[in-house]
Short mmCIF file of C-alpha atoms in Angstrom, two decimals:
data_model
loop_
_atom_site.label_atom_id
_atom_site.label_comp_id
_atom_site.label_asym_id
_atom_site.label_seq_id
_atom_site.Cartn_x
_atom_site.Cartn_y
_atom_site.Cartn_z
CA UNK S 1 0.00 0.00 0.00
CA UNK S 2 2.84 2.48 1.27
CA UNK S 3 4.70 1.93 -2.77
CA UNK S 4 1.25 2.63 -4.65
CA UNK S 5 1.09 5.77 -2.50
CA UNK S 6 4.45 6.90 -3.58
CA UNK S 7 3.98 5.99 -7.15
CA UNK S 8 0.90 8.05 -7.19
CA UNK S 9 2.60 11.07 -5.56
CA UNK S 10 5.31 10.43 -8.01
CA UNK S 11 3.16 10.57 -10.56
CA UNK S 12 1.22 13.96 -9.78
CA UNK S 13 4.84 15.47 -9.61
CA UNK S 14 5.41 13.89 -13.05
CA UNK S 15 2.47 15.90 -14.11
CA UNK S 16 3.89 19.18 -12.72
CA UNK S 17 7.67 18.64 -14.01
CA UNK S 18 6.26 17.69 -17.43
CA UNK S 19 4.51 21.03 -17.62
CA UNK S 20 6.68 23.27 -16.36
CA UNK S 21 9.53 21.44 -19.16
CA UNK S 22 6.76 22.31 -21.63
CA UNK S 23 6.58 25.61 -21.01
CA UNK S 24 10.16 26.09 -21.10
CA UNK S 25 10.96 24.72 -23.89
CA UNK S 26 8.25 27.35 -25.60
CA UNK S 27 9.52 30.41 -23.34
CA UNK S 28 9.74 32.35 -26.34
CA UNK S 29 5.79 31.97 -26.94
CA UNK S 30 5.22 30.80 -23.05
CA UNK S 31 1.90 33.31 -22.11
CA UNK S 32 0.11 34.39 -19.47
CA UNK S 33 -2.23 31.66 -20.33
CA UNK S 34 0.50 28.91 -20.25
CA UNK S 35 1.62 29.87 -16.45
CA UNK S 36 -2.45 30.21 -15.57
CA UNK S 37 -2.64 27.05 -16.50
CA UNK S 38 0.18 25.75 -14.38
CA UNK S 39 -1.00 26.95 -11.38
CA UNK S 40 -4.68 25.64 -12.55
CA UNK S 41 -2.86 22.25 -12.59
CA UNK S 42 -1.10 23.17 -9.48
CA UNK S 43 -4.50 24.05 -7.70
CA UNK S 44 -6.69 21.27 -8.93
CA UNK S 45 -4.00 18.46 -7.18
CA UNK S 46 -5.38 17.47 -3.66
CA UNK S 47 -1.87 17.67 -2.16
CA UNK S 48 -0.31 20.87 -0.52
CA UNK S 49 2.41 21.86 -3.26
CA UNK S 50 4.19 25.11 -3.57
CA UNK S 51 7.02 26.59 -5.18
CA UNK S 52 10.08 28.84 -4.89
CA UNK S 53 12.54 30.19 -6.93
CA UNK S 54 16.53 29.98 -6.95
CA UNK S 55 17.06 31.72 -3.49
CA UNK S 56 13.94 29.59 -1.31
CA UNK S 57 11.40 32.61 -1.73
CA UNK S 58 8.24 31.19 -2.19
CA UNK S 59 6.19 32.30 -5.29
CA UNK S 60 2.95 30.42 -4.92
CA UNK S 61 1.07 27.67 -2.80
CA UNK S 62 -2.52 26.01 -3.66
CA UNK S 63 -5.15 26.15 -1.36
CA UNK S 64 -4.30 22.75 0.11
CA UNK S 65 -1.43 24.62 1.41
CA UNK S 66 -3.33 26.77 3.49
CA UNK S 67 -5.20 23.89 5.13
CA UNK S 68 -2.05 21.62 5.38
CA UNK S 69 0.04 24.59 7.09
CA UNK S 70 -3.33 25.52 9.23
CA UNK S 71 -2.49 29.40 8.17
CA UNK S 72 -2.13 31.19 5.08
CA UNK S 73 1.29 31.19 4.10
CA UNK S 74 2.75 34.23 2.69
CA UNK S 75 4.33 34.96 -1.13
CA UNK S 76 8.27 35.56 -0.11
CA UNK S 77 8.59 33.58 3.12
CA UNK S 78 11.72 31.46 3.24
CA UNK S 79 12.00 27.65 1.87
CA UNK S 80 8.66 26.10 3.11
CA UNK S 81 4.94 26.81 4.08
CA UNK S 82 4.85 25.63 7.06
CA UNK S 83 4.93 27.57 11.09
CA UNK S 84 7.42 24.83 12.78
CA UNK S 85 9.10 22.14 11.35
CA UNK S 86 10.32 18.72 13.60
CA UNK S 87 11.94 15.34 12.56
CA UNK S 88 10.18 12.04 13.35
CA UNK S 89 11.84 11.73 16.50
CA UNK S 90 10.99 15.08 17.62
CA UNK S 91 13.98 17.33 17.28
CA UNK S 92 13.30 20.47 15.89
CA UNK S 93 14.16 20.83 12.25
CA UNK S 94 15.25 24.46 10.96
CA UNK S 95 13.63 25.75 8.03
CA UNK S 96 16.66 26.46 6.41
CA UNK S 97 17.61 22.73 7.02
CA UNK S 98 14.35 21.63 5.63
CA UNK S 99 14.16 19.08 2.66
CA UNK S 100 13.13 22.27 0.32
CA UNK S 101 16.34 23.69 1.47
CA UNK S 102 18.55 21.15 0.89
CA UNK S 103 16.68 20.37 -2.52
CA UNK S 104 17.46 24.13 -3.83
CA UNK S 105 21.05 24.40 -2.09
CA UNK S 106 22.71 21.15 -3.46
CA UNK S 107 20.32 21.32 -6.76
CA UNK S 108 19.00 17.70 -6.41
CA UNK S 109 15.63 16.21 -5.57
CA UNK S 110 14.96 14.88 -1.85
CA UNK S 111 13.45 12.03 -1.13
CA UNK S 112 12.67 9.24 1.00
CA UNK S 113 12.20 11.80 3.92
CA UNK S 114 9.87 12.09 6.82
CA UNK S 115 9.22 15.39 8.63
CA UNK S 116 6.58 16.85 10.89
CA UNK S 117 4.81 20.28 10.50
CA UNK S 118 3.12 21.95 13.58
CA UNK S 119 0.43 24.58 12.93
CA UNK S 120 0.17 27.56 14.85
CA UNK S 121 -3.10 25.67 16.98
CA UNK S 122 -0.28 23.20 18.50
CA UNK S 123 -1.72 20.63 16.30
CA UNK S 124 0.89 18.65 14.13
CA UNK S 125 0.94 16.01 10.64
CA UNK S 126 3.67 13.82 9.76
CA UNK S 127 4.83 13.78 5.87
CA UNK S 128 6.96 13.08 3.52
CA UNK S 129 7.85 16.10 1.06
CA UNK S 130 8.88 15.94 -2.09
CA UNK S 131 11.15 18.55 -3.18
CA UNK S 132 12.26 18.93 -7.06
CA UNK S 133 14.67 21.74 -8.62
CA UNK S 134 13.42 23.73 -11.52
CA UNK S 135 15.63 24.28 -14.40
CA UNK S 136 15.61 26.10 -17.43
CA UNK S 137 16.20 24.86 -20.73
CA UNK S 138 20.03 25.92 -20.45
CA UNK S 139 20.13 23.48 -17.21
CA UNK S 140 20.27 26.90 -14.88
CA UNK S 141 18.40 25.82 -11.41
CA UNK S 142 15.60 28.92 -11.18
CA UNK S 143 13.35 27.49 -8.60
CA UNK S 144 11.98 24.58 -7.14
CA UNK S 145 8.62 22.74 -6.73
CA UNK S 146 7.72 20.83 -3.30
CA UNK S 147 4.80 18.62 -3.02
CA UNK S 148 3.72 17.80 1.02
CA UNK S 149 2.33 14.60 1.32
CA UNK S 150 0.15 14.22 4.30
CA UNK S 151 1.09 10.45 5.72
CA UNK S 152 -0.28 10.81 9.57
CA UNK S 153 -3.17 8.53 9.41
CA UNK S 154 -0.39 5.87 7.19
CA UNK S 155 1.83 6.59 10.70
CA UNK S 156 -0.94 5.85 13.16
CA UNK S 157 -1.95 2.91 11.12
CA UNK S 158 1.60 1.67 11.04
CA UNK S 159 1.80 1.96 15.23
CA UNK S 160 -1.46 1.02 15.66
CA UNK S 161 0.13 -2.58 13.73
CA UNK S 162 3.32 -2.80 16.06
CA UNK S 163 0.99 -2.20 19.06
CA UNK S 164 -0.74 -5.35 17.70
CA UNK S 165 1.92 -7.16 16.97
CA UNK S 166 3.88 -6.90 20.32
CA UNK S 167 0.26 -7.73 21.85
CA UNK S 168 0.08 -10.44 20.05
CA UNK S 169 3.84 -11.57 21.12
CA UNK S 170 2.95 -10.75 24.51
CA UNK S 171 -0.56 -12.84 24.46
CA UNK S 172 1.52 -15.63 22.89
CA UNK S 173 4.52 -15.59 25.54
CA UNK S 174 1.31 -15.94 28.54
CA UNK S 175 -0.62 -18.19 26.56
CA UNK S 176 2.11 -20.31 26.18
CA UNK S 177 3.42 -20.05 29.74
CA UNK S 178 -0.17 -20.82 31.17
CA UNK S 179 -0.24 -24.20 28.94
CA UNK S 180 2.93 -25.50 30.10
CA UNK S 181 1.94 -24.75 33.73
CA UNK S 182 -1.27 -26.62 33.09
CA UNK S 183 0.67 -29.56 31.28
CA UNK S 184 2.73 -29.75 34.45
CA UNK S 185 -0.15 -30.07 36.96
CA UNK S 186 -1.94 -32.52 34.93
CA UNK S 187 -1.51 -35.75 36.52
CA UNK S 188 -3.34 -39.06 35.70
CA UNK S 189 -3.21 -42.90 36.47
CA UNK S 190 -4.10 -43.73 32.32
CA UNK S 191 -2.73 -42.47 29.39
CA UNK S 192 -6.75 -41.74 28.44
CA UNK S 193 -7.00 -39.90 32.02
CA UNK S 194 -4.18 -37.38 31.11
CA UNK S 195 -6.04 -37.18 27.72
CA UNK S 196 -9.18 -36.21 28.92
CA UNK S 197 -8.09 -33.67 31.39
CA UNK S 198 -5.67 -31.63 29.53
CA UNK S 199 -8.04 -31.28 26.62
CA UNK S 200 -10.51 -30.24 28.92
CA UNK S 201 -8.44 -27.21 30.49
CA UNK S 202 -7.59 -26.39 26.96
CA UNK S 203 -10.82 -25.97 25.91
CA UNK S 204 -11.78 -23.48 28.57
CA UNK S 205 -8.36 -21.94 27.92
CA UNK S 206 -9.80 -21.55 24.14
CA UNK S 207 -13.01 -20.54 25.28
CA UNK S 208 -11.28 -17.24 27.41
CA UNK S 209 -9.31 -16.51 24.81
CA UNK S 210 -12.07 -16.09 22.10
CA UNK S 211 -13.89 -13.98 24.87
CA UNK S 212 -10.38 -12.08 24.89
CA UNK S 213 -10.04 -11.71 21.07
CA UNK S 214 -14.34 -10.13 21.33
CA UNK S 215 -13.80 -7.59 23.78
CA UNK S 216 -10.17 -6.75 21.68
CA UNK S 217 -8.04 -8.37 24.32
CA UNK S 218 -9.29 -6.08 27.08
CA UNK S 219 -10.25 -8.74 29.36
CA UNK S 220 -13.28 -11.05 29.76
CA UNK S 221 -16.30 -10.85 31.94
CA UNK S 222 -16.57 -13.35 34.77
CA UNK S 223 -20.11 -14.05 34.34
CA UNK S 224 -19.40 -14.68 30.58
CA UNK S 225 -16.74 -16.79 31.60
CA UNK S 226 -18.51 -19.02 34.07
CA UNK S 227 -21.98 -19.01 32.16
CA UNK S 228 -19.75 -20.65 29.13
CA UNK S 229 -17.98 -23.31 31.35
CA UNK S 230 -21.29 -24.61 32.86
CA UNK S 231 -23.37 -24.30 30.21
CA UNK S 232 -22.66 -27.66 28.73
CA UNK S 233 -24.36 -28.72 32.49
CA UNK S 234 -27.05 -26.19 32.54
CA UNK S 235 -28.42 -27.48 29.31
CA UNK S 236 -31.08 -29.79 30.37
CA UNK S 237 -32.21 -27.90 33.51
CA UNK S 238 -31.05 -24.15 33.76
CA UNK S 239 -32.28 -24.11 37.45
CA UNK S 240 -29.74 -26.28 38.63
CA UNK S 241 -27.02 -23.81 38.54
CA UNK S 242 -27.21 -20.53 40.05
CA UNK S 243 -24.67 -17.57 39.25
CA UNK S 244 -24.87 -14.31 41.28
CA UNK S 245 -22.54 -11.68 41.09
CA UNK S 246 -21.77 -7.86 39.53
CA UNK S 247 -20.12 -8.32 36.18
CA UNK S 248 -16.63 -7.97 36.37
CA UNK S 249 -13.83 -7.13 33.50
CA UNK S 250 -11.08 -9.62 34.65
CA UNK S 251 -7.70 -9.00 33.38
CA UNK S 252 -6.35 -11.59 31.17
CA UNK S 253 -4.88 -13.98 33.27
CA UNK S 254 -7.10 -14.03 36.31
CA UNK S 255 -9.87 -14.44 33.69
CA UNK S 256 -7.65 -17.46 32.54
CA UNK S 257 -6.97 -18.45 36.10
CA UNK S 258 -10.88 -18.56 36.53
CA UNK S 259 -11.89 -19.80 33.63
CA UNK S 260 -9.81 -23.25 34.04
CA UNK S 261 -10.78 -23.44 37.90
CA UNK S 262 -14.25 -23.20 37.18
CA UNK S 263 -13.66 -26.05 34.64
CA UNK S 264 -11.90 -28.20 36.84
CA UNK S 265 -14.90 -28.00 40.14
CA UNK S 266 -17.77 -28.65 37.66
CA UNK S 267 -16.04 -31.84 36.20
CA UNK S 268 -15.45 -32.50 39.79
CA UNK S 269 -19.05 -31.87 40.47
CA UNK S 270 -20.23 -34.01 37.38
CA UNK S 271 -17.98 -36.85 38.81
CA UNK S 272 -18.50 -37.00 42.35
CA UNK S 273 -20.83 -33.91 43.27
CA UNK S 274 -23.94 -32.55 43.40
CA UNK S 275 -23.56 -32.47 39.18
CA UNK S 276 -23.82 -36.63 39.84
CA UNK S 277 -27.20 -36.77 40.21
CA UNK S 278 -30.75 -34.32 38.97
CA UNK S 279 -31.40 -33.18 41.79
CA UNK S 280 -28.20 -31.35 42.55
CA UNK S 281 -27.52 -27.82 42.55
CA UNK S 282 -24.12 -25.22 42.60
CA UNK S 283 -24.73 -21.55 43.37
CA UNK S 284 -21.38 -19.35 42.04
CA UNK S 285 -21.60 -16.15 43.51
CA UNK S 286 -18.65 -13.23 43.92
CA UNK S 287 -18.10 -10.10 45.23
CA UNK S 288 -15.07 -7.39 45.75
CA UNK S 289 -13.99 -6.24 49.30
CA UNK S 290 -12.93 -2.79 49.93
CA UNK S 291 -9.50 -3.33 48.89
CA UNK S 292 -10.70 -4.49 45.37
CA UNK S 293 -10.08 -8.34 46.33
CA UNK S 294 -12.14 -11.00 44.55
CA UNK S 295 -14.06 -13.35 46.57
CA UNK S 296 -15.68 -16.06 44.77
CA UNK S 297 -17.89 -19.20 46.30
CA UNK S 298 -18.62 -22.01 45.17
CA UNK S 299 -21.59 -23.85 47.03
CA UNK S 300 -22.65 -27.67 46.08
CA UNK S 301 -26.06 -28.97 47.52
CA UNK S 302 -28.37 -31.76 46.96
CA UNK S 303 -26.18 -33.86 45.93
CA UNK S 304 -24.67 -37.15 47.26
CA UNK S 305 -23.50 -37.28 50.46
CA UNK S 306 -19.91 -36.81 50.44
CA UNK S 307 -16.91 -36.56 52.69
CA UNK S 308 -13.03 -35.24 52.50
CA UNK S 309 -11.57 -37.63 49.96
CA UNK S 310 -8.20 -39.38 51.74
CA UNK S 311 -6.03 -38.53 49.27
CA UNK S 312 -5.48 -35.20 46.75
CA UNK S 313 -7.15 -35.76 43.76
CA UNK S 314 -4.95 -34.30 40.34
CA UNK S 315 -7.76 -31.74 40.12
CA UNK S 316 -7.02 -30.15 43.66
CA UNK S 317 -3.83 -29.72 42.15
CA UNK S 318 -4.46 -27.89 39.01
CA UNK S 319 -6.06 -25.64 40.61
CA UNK S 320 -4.23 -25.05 43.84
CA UNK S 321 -1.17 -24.56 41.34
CA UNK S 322 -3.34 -21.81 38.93
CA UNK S 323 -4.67 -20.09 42.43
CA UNK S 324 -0.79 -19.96 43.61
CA UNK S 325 0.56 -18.01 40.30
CA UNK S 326 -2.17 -15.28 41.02
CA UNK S 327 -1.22 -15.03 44.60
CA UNK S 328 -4.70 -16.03 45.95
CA UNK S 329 -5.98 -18.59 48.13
CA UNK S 330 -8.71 -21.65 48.27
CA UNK S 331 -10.85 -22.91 50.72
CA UNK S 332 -12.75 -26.15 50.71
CA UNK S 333 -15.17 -27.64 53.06
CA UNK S 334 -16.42 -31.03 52.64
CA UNK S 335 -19.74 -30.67 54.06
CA UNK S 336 -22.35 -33.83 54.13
CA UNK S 337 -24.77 -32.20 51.47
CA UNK S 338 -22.04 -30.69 49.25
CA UNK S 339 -18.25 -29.14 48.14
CA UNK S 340 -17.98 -25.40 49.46
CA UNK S 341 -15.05 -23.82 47.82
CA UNK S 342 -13.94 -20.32 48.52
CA UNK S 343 -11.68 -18.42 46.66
CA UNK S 344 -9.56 -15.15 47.15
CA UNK S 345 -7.62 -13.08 44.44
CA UNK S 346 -6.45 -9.70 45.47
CA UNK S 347 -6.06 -6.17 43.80
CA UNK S 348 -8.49 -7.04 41.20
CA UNK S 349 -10.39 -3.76 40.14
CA UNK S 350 -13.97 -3.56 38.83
CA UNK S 351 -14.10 -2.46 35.32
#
């Protein structure tokens, strides 16, 4: 996109060189109408071009000009149009340094050059100028044409794309780091076992992460979050689960964090809880303290009757281990008529 740009800016100064050469090369019947139509041509292109002659005085701009330089410039001012001139990087740029300048002092074209004008409101436009000598047909240098080349929406677009892309390295770097922590705690007696439950994190991993790439990697919502990772159980009877709670923006990898834990206690619940049977039921509910902490709670009932298993199942561990990276904590209680599981994650602020 950037070359077809330039080759149509080339192009349009093409137009201007090849008119100008033709009315040199007929000075001796060159007319008033000739150089009207010259600047006609010159007024009727959408980009801010002006001109000068041998010694940087400026002899005419077009009316895009005037809105490019946010002020009328004036017929005599020195080398270029604009109030104050910067490089990319900031540093102020001297008008008598400008591209135009150097164009007209060593008798060459510039190009290739980025610059940034500030108008006299503060406001400022990156571009690329394009300054050309004028010669006569002897070869003498008499002037100089400069076409300014408004590229600041081209700029933003092109930081707009390396914001993206270290996001995207970033998101990549985490996403990768929170498998491998998840392949680490998954632990199973089969082959099948470890089959089973690693896909299963990884789908709620893949479900966050497409409610990441929605909101434009912003965060997720934790009632989005645990509506889609109980869903497949609140199919058949949507009273069985219960979720109660202000909707919270979490930041990517508590949402993650969440997302898998809320996985792991409903296959839990499906296997051995109050998910076992039809007449079970889970309330999730969470609030935030004064200090922005996240409580969550989740409360089985109706259920079988169950009681502290003797030994840490691989599930305990998954999540215990995603809990621990956030610096939060868990509670369980293995009450008679269901799992109560409380969770803590500080510093988490309500979006």
């Amino acid at each position: 996109m950037l070359n077809l740009l330039r080759h149509s800016e080339e192009a349009d100064l093409e137009r201007i060189l090849a008119r100008h050469s033709a009315m040199e090369s007929g000075a001796a019947d060159s007319t008033v109408a000739d150089e009207q139509q010259f600047r006609e041509l010159l007024e009727a292109l959408p980009a801010a071009i002006y001109t000068t002659d041998a010694g940087g005085r400026i002899t005419f701009f077009n009316q895009a000009c005037i809105e490019f330089a946010g002020r009328p410039p004036k017929i005599g001012d020195m080398w270029c149009v604009t109030w104050k001139l910067f490089w990319p990087d900031g540093t102020p740029l001297r008008h008598e340094d400008c591209p135009m300048a150097i164009a007209l002092k060593e008798n060459r074209p510039v190009r290739n050059v980025e610059a940034v004008a500030e108008r006299p409101d503060g406001s400022r436009i990156c571009f690329m100028p394009y300054p050309t000598p004028l010669r006569d047909n002897s070869g003498r240098l008499i002037g100089a044409v400069n076409m300014l080349v408004d590229i600041t929406s081209r700029k933003q677009a092109e930081e707009r794309m390396m914001l993206l892309t270290r996001e995207v390295d970033h998101r990549s770097n985490n996403l990768l780091a929170v498998i491998q922590a998840m392949l680490r705690l998954t632990r199973a007696d089969t082959a099948e076992e470890f089959q089973a439950a690693f896909q299963g994190r990884l789908s709620a991993l893949a479900n966050v992460q497409r409610l990441f790439s929605v909101s434009r990697w912003t965060g997720a919502c934790i009632n989005t979050i645990i509506e889609e990772e109980l869903r497949p159980y609140a199919a058949s009877d949507m009273k069985r689960i219960s979720i109660v709670g202000r909707d919270i923006r979490l930041p990517a990898a508590l949402a993650q964090a969440i997302a898998v834990t809320v996985h792991e206690l409903a296959t839990n619940a499906a296997k051995y809880g109050s998910l076992s049977e039809p007449s079970g039921k889970i309330v999730i509910s969470w609030q935030t303290d004064a200090a922005d902490n996240l409580l969550l709670d989740w409360v089985e009932s109706d259920g079988p009757t169950i009681a502290e298993p003797e030994r840490r199942g691989f599930g305990v561990d998954a999540i215990d281990g995603l809990v621990r990276t956030l610096s939060g904590t868990i509670k369980r209680h293995w009450k008679p008529e269901g799992l109560i599981c409380e969770l803590s994650f500080p510093s988490v602020a309500a979006r």
